[in-house]
Structures are given as structure tokens and as C-alpha cells.
Coordinates of C-alpha atoms in Angstrom, one line a residue:
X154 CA 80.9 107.7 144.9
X155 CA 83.8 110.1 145.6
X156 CA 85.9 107.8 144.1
X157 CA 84.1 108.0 140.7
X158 CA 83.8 110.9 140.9
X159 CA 87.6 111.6 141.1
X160 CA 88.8 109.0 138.3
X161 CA 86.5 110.9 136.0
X162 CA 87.7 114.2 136.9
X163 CA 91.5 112.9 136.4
X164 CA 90.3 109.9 133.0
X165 CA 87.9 111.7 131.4
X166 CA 86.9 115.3 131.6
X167 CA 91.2 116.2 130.3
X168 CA 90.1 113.2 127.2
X169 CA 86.9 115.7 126.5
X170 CA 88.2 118.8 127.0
X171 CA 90.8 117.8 124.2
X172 CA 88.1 116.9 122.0
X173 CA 86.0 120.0 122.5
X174 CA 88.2 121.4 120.0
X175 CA 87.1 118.7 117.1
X176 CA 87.0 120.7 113.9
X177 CA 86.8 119.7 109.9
X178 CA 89.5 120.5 107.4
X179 CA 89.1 120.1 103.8
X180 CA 87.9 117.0 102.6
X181 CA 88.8 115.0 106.1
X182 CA 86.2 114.6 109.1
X183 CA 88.9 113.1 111.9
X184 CA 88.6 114.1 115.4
X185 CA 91.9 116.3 116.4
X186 CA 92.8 116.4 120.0
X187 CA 94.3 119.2 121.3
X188 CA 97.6 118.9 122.7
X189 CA 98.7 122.3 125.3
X190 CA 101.6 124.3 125.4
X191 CA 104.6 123.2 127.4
X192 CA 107.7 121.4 128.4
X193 CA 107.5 117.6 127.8
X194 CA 109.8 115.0 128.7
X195 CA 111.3 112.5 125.1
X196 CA 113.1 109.9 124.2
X197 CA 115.2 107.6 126.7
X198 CA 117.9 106.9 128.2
X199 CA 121.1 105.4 126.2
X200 CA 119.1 105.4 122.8
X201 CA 121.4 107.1 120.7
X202 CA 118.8 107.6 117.9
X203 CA 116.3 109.3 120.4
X204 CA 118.0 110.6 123.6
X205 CA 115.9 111.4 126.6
X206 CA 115.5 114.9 126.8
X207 CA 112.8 118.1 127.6
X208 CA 111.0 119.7 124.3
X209 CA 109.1 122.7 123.9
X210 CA 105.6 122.7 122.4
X211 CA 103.6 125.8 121.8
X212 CA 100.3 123.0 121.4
X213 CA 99.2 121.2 118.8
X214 CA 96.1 119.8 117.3
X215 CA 96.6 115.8 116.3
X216 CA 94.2 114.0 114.5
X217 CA 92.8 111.2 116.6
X218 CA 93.2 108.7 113.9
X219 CA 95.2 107.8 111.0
X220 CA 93.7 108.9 108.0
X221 CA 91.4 107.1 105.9
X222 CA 90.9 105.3 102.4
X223 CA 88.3 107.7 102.3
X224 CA 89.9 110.4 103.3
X225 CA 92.1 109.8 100.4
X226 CA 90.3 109.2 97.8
X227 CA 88.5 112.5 98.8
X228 CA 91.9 114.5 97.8
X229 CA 92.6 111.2 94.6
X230 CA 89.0 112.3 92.9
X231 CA 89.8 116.2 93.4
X232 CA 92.7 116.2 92.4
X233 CA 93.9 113.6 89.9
X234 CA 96.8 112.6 91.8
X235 CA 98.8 109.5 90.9
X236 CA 100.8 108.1 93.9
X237 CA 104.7 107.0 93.6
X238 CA 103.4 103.2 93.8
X239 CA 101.3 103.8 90.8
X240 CA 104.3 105.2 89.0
X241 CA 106.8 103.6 89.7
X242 CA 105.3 100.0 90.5
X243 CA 107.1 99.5 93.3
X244 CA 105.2 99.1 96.2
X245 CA 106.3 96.5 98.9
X246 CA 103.5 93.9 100.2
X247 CA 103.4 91.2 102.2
X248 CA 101.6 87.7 102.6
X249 CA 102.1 85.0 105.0
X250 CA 104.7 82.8 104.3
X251 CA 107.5 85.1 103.6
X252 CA 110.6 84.6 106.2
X253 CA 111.2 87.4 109.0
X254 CA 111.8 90.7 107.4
X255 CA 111.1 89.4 103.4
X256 CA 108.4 91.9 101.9
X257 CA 107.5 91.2 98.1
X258 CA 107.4 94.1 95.5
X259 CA 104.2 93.9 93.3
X260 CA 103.8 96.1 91.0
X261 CA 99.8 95.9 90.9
X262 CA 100.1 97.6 94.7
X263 CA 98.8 100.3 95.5
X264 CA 96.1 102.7 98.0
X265 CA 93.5 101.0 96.2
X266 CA 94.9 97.5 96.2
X267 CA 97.3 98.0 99.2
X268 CA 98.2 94.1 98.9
X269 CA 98.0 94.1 95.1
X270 CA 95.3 93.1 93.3
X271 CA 95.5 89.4 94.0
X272 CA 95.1 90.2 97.4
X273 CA 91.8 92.4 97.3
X274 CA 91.4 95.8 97.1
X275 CA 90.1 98.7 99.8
X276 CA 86.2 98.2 99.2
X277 CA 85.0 97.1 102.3
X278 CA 87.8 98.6 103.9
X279 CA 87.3 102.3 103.4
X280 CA 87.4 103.3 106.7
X281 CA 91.1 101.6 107.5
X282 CA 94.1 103.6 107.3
X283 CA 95.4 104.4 104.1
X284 CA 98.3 103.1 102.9
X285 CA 101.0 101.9 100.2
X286 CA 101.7 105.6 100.0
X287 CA 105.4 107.5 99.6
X288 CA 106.2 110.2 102.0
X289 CA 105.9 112.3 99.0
X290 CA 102.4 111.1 98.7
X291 CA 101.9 111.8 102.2
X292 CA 103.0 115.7 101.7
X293 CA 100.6 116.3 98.6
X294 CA 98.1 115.1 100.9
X295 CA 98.7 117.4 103.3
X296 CA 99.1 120.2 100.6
X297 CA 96.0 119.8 99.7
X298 CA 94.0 119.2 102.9
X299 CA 96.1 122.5 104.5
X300 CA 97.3 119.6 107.2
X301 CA 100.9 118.8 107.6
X302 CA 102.8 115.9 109.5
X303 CA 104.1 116.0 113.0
X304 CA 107.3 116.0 113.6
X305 CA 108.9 113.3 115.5
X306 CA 108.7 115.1 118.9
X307 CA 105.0 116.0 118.4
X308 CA 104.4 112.4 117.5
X309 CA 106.1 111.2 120.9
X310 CA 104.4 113.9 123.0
X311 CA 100.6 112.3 121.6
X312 CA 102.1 109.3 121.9
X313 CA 102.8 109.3 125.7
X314 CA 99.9 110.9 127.2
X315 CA 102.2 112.7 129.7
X316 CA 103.8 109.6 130.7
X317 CA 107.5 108.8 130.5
X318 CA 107.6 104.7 130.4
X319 CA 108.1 102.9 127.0
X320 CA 104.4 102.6 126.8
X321 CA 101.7 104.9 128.0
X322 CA 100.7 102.6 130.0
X323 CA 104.1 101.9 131.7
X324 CA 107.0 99.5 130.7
X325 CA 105.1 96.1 130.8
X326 CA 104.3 95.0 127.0
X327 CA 101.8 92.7 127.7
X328 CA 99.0 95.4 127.3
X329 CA 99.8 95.7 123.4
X330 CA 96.8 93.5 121.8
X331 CA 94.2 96.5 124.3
X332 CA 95.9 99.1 122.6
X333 CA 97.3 97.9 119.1
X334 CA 96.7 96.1 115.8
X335 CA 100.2 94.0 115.6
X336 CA 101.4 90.7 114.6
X337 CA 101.2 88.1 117.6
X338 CA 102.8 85.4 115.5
X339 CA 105.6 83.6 116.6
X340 CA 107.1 84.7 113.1
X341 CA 105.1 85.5 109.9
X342 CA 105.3 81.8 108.2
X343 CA 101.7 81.8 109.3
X344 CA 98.9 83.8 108.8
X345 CA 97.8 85.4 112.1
X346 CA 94.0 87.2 112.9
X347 CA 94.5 86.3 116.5
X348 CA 93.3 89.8 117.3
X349 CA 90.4 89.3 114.4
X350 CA 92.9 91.5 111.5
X351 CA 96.0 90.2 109.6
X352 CA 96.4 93.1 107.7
X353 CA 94.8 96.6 108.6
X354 CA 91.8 97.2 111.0
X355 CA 89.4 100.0 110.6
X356 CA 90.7 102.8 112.9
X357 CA 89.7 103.2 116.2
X358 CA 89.0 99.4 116.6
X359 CA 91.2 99.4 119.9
X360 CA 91.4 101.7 122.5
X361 CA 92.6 104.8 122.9
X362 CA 95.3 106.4 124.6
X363 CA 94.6 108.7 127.5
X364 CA 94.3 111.6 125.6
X365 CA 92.4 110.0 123.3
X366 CA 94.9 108.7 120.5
X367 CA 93.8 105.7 118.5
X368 CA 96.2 103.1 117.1
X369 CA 99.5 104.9 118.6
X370 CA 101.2 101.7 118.5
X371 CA 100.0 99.5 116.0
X372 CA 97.8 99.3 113.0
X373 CA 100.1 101.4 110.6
X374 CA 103.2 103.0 110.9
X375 CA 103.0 107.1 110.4
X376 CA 105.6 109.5 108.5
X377 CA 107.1 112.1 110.9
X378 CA 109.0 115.1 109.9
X379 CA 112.3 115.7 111.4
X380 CA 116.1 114.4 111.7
X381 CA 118.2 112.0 114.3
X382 CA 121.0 112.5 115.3
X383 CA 121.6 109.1 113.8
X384 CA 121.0 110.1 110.3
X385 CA 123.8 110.6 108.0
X386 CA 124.6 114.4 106.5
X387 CA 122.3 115.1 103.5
X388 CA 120.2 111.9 103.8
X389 CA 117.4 111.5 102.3
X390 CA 115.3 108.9 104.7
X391 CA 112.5 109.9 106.5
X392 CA 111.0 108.3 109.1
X393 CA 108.1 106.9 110.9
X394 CA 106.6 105.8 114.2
X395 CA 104.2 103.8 115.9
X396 CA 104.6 100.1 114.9
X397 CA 102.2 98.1 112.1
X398 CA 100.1 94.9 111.8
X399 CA 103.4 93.6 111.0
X400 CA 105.1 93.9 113.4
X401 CA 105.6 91.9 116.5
X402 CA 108.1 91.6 119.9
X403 CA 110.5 89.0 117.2
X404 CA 111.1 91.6 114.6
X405 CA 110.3 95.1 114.7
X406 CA 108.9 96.1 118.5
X407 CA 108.4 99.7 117.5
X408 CA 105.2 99.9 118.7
X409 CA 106.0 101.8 121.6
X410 CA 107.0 105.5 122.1
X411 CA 110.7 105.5 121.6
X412 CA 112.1 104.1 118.7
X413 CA 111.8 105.4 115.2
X414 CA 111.9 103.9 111.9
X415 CA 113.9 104.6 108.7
X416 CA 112.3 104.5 104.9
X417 CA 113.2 106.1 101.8
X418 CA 110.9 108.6 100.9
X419 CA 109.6 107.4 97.5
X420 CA 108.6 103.8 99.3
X421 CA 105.4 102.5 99.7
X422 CA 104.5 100.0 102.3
X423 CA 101.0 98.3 102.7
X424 CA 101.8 99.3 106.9
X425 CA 103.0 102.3 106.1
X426 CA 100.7 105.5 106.0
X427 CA 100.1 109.0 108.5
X428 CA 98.4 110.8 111.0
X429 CA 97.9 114.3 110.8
X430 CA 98.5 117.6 112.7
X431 CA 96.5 120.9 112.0
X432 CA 98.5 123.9 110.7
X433 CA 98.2 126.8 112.8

């Protein structure tokens, strides 16, 4: 019994005191968990693009899961807005069949029909993430819902649950498909719903992190705001984190908590969307 009793004092109460402080903002209901103040160890050793370090946080309130079609469609019917892939039909989609890395452009795509409109639109999928949306998109969103992003060191912070390995869980990847919505394919010739979703799953479908973080490493990938040292002077790429239902260990491994990804920031992915962090 004492045992118990201590791995719920050291599992669970810190996952419930975090979400003690759950609260709405306009026109969203996710979960935040609440993330204290202090010194937390980044990045890792010999990645140029994300150095191992020590940052600073004064605390921070992250929403436990990406946000929603819902969610979306909530800030869409208050606000007539009309997303970069509606205007300038150019989201990028995928289907299986395509060689590693090929991504088609339809110009049908977008939130609504994330896979364009041959592919089925968001229906019965209103509580998956939402996606085919520009970082510009992402940022009237957050306008609007008094949110914003986190930046790419708040993201990693979430991310690791105080730990300092690749994954939360330590370095070993074969924990992934407990944790994570990503492509377990070989290669993406064939369709694969080996873990029951090819495309998106409804958030929360996997476990959480330790802090109580769903779909950190897969699922969708989420904008972050911030620079790399990597990035050229007066670029204009943004980036993301976490890995998608895309990707898998043969092309794109980012679903972990150290590498970061590059887009332009008036594409629209179908595994590209964001997570949000309250503003103080």
C-alpha cells in the first residue's frame, strides 16, 4: 500500500494540481495545464538548430490539447474569417501513394475539407485537430480567442515533463504508438491505420504526457513562435514542433522534443495546426 501510495503522490496528484487551474477562454473549452516558474533544461547536445541549454520561465498555462475543428469554427461563424488556403488555393494534402516526402496541392483544401473535398470533409471529425491552416491563420485565431502560441522553448518545456531524454519517456522510441498518432509505414506507398487513424485522430486518443499533455509527439504538428539560430537574417519561416500522422522514423522523426520544423508562414498543411498558451 505504501507503494501506491507514493507513485500517486509523485504520478498523479503534480498531473491534478496542474489541472486545477482549467479555465475557459472565448469560444474554446480546452483543459490548460499549468506549467511553474523556473529554470528548465532545452535542447541537446550538438544540435546546432536547438542547443542544449537552461531557459527561464515565469509559468505558463498550455492547453492540454490541440485545438479543435470546433473550436474553430467557433471563431469562422463569429467572425467571417476566410483562411490563406481558401484564398489562395494552396493547401498541401496528402493520400497514400505518393513517394516519401511528395505532398499534392489541391486547391478544394481547406479546415473544412482538410484533404480536399474528394477526400471528405471534417463532419464526423469535429473534435480532431484543426488543420490546413497558415501561421497567419493560426495568429487571427489567437487574436480573437485572447490566446497566443508558445514559443519554441515553452513548447519543449510541456513537451518534456521535466525530463531531459529525446522523449519524455527516455531515449527508447519504441514507446511512440502509447503516446502518438504517427505513420508506422514502412514508407507512405500504402495506406496505414495500424494504430486505427491514417489521417488525424480526435485529440486525446493516446496518452498523455506526465503533466498531462496530449498528442506532444504526434497527431499534428503545432506553430511555435520564436527564431534558431539556424534561420537566416530576415527570414520569414516559422516553425513548428511535435511530429504528425505523417510522419514516421524513415522520413521526418520529429516527434520527439528536440527537433523543430521549418514552413512558410502562408502554408497550409492537412498535419499542420496549434496548441495554445493563455495570455497573462
Amino acid at each position: 500500500m505504501k507503494t501506491f501510495l507514493k507513485y500517486c503522490l509523485q504520478h498523479i496528484t503534480p498531473v491534478l494540481l496542474m489541472l486545477a487551474g482549467v479555465n475557459a477562454v472565448k469560444g474554446q473549452s480546452p483543459a490548460f495545464v499549468h506549467v511553474p516558474a523556473g529554470e528548465y533544461r532545452v535542447g541537446k547536445k550538438d544540435y546546432p538548430m536547438n542547443p542544449l541549454r537552461t531557459v527561464h520561465t515565469n509559468g505558463f498555462d498550455i492547453a492540454a490539447t490541440e485545438l479543435t475543428n470546433t473550436d474553430f469554427e467557433k471563431f469562422v461563424q463569429a467572425t467571417g474569417y476566410i483562411t490563406d488556403a481558401e484564398r489562395l488555393k494552396n493547401a498541401l494534402v496528402f493520400e497514400p501513394g505518393l513517394r516519401e516526402f511528395r505532398w499534392l496541392e489541391d486547391s478544394t483544401a481547406y479546415w473544412r475539407y482538410p484533404n480536399g473535398i474528394s477526400r471528405g470533409d471534417i463532419t464526423s471529425k469535429m473534435n480532431h485537430p484543426v488543420t490546413c491552416i497558415s501561421y497567419r491563420d493560426a495568429i487571427a485565431y489567437c487574436q480573437w480567442a485572447g490566446v497566443r502560441l508558445p514559443t519554441l522553448d515553452e513548447w519543449e518545456i510541456a513537451s518534456r515533463a521535466g525530463a531531459s531524454t529525446t522523449y519524455f519517456w527516455g531515449d527508447d522510441l519504441s514507446q511512440i504508438s502509447t503516446y502518438a498518432n504517427v505513420w508506422h509505414g514502412r514508407d507512405h506507398l500504402n495506406a496505414d491505420s495500424s494504430d486505427q487513424y491514417m489521417y488525424t485522430a480526435p485529440v486525446a486518443s493516446f496518452k498523455p504526457n506526465p503533466w498531462g499533455l496530449y498528442d506532444i509527439y504526434g497527431n499534428i504538428f503545432e506553430f511555435c513562435e520564436g527564431r534558431v539560430s539556424t534561420d537566416e537574417k530576415n527570414s520569414r519561416v516559422v516553425h513548428a514542433r511535435g511530429g504528425s500522422w505523417w510522419c514516421s522514423k524513415n522520413s521526418c522523426s520529429f516527434f520527439n522534443s528536440v527537433d523543430i520544423g521549418r514552413v512558410k508562414r502562408g502554408a497550409s498543411f492537412s498535419n499542420l495546426g496549434l496548441r495554445v498558451v493563455k495570455k497573462q
